[in-house]
């Protein structure tokens, strides 16, 4: 019961202790000896457990083919995005995030040029690049049918 109440209060962000607990859970997964896709899927699943987001995915970047590829996904709704789904770098919010190497927080998708709605009814999207040695290796993508759903949570995902 308290957890449900916490979610309502925290829609704009989560408390510092809960952020630390979430980061700790993710860090424990990241240091385990898991293959890439199972590790990423477990991280996506943790994010799903902690937030009421409609869609969470992690995509790898393939510079040679100029594409990004979905490696792990959770969706509360039917979507065309499944593991191995791929698109060209620069297309949509994920492709632009991968290309620029910068976080893109779209509070209202109706105002974002080049938005690609693979979920149907997406109103906000947050894409965070995973960068190592100055190179974008992957993108963490979260989507919601609620505008401004990711306010106060950008820093957590960037961490």
mmCIF file of C-alpha atoms in Angstrom, residues 13-98:
data_model
loop_
_atom_site.group_PDB
_atom_site.id
_atom_site.type_symbol
_atom_site.label_atom_id
_atom_site.label_comp_id
_atom_site.label_asym_id
_atom_site.label_seq_id
_atom_site.Cartn_x
_atom_site.Cartn_y
_atom_site.Cartn_z
ATOM 1 C CA UNK A 13 10.792 12.337 -9.250
ATOM 2 C CA UNK A 14 11.840 9.830 -6.661
ATOM 3 C CA UNK A 15 13.383 10.439 -3.280
ATOM 4 C CA UNK A 16 17.153 10.296 -2.803
ATOM 5 C CA UNK A 17 17.043 7.053 -0.790
ATOM 6 C CA UNK A 18 14.919 5.333 -3.407
ATOM 7 C CA UNK A 19 17.235 6.586 -6.175
ATOM 8 C CA UNK A 20 20.212 5.093 -4.335
ATOM 9 C CA UNK A 21 18.393 1.800 -3.818
ATOM 10 C CA UNK A 22 17.493 1.640 -7.529
ATOM 11 C CA UNK A 23 21.073 2.438 -8.559
ATOM 12 C CA UNK A 24 22.343 -0.209 -6.162
ATOM 13 C CA UNK A 25 20.039 -2.855 -7.661
ATOM 14 C CA UNK A 26 21.190 -1.936 -11.177
ATOM 15 C CA UNK A 27 24.869 -1.916 -10.168
ATOM 16 C CA UNK A 28 24.545 -5.411 -8.689
ATOM 17 C CA UNK A 29 23.145 -6.657 -12.005
ATOM 18 C CA UNK A 30 25.863 -4.890 -14.012
ATOM 19 C CA UNK A 31 28.712 -6.591 -12.112
ATOM 20 C CA UNK A 32 27.292 -10.093 -12.443
ATOM 21 C CA UNK A 33 28.732 -12.437 -15.023
ATOM 22 C CA UNK A 34 25.799 -12.229 -17.436
ATOM 23 C CA UNK A 35 25.658 -12.055 -21.206
ATOM 24 C CA UNK A 36 24.775 -8.590 -22.542
ATOM 25 C CA UNK A 37 21.104 -9.121 -23.405
ATOM 26 C CA UNK A 38 20.108 -10.885 -20.160
ATOM 27 C CA UNK A 39 21.915 -8.182 -18.174
ATOM 28 C CA UNK A 40 20.183 -5.367 -20.076
ATOM 29 C CA UNK A 41 16.800 -7.102 -19.780
ATOM 30 C CA UNK A 42 17.196 -7.366 -16.005
ATOM 31 C CA UNK A 43 18.063 -3.655 -15.830
ATOM 32 C CA UNK A 44 15.013 -2.786 -17.950
ATOM 33 C CA UNK A 45 12.893 -4.992 -15.670
ATOM 34 C CA UNK A 46 14.176 -3.160 -12.562
ATOM 35 C CA UNK A 47 13.274 0.184 -14.118
ATOM 36 C CA UNK A 48 9.811 -1.211 -14.908
ATOM 37 C CA UNK A 49 9.380 -2.314 -11.270
ATOM 38 C CA UNK A 50 10.368 1.121 -9.959
ATOM 39 C CA UNK A 51 8.385 3.353 -12.327
ATOM 40 C CA UNK A 52 4.984 3.435 -14.004
ATOM 41 C CA UNK A 53 6.451 4.006 -17.468
ATOM 42 C CA UNK A 54 4.672 2.440 -20.431
ATOM 43 C CA UNK A 55 7.835 1.516 -22.319
ATOM 44 C CA UNK A 56 11.510 0.995 -21.453
ATOM 45 C CA UNK A 57 14.200 -0.265 -23.817
ATOM 46 C CA UNK A 58 17.928 -0.366 -24.306
ATOM 47 C CA UNK A 59 19.390 -0.167 -27.801
ATOM 48 C CA UNK A 60 22.961 -0.813 -28.898
ATOM 49 C CA UNK A 61 24.676 1.290 -31.547
ATOM 50 C CA UNK A 62 26.253 -0.167 -34.680
ATOM 51 C CA UNK A 63 28.257 2.592 -36.357
ATOM 52 C CA UNK A 64 29.353 0.302 -39.215
ATOM 53 C CA UNK A 65 25.750 -0.226 -40.340
ATOM 54 C CA UNK A 66 24.598 3.229 -39.131
ATOM 55 C CA UNK A 67 21.811 1.656 -37.045
ATOM 56 C CA UNK A 68 20.637 1.114 -33.500
ATOM 57 C CA UNK A 69 19.250 -2.262 -32.383
ATOM 58 C CA UNK A 70 16.924 -3.053 -29.478
ATOM 59 C CA UNK A 71 18.685 -5.367 -27.003
ATOM 60 C CA UNK A 72 16.102 -5.361 -24.171
ATOM 61 C CA UNK A 73 12.528 -4.118 -23.888
ATOM 62 C CA UNK A 74 9.513 -3.851 -21.594
ATOM 63 C CA UNK A 75 6.174 -2.530 -22.816
ATOM 64 C CA UNK A 76 2.802 -2.354 -21.097
ATOM 65 C CA UNK A 77 1.163 -1.926 -24.520
ATOM 66 C CA UNK A 78 1.508 -3.583 -27.915
ATOM 67 C CA UNK A 79 4.487 -2.130 -29.783
ATOM 68 C CA UNK A 80 6.438 -2.849 -32.920
ATOM 69 C CA UNK A 81 9.676 -2.644 -30.906
ATOM 70 C CA UNK A 82 10.988 -6.064 -29.927
ATOM 71 C CA UNK A 83 14.485 -7.413 -29.362
ATOM 72 C CA UNK A 84 16.429 -7.020 -32.645
ATOM 73 C CA UNK A 85 14.186 -4.180 -33.879
ATOM 74 C CA UNK A 86 16.454 -1.708 -35.626
ATOM 75 C CA UNK A 87 16.384 1.642 -37.323
ATOM 76 C CA UNK A 88 18.806 4.109 -38.830
ATOM 77 C CA UNK A 89 20.851 6.412 -36.595
ATOM 78 C CA UNK A 90 19.353 9.893 -36.582
ATOM 79 C CA UNK A 91 15.752 8.653 -36.913
ATOM 80 C CA UNK A 92 13.365 9.353 -34.070
ATOM 81 C CA UNK A 93 14.371 10.388 -30.570
ATOM 82 C CA UNK A 94 16.512 7.279 -29.975
ATOM 83 C CA UNK A 95 18.386 7.709 -33.243
ATOM 84 C CA UNK A 96 18.996 11.406 -32.582
ATOM 85 C CA UNK A 97 20.221 10.691 -29.036
ATOM 86 C CA UNK A 98 22.599 8.045 -30.384
#
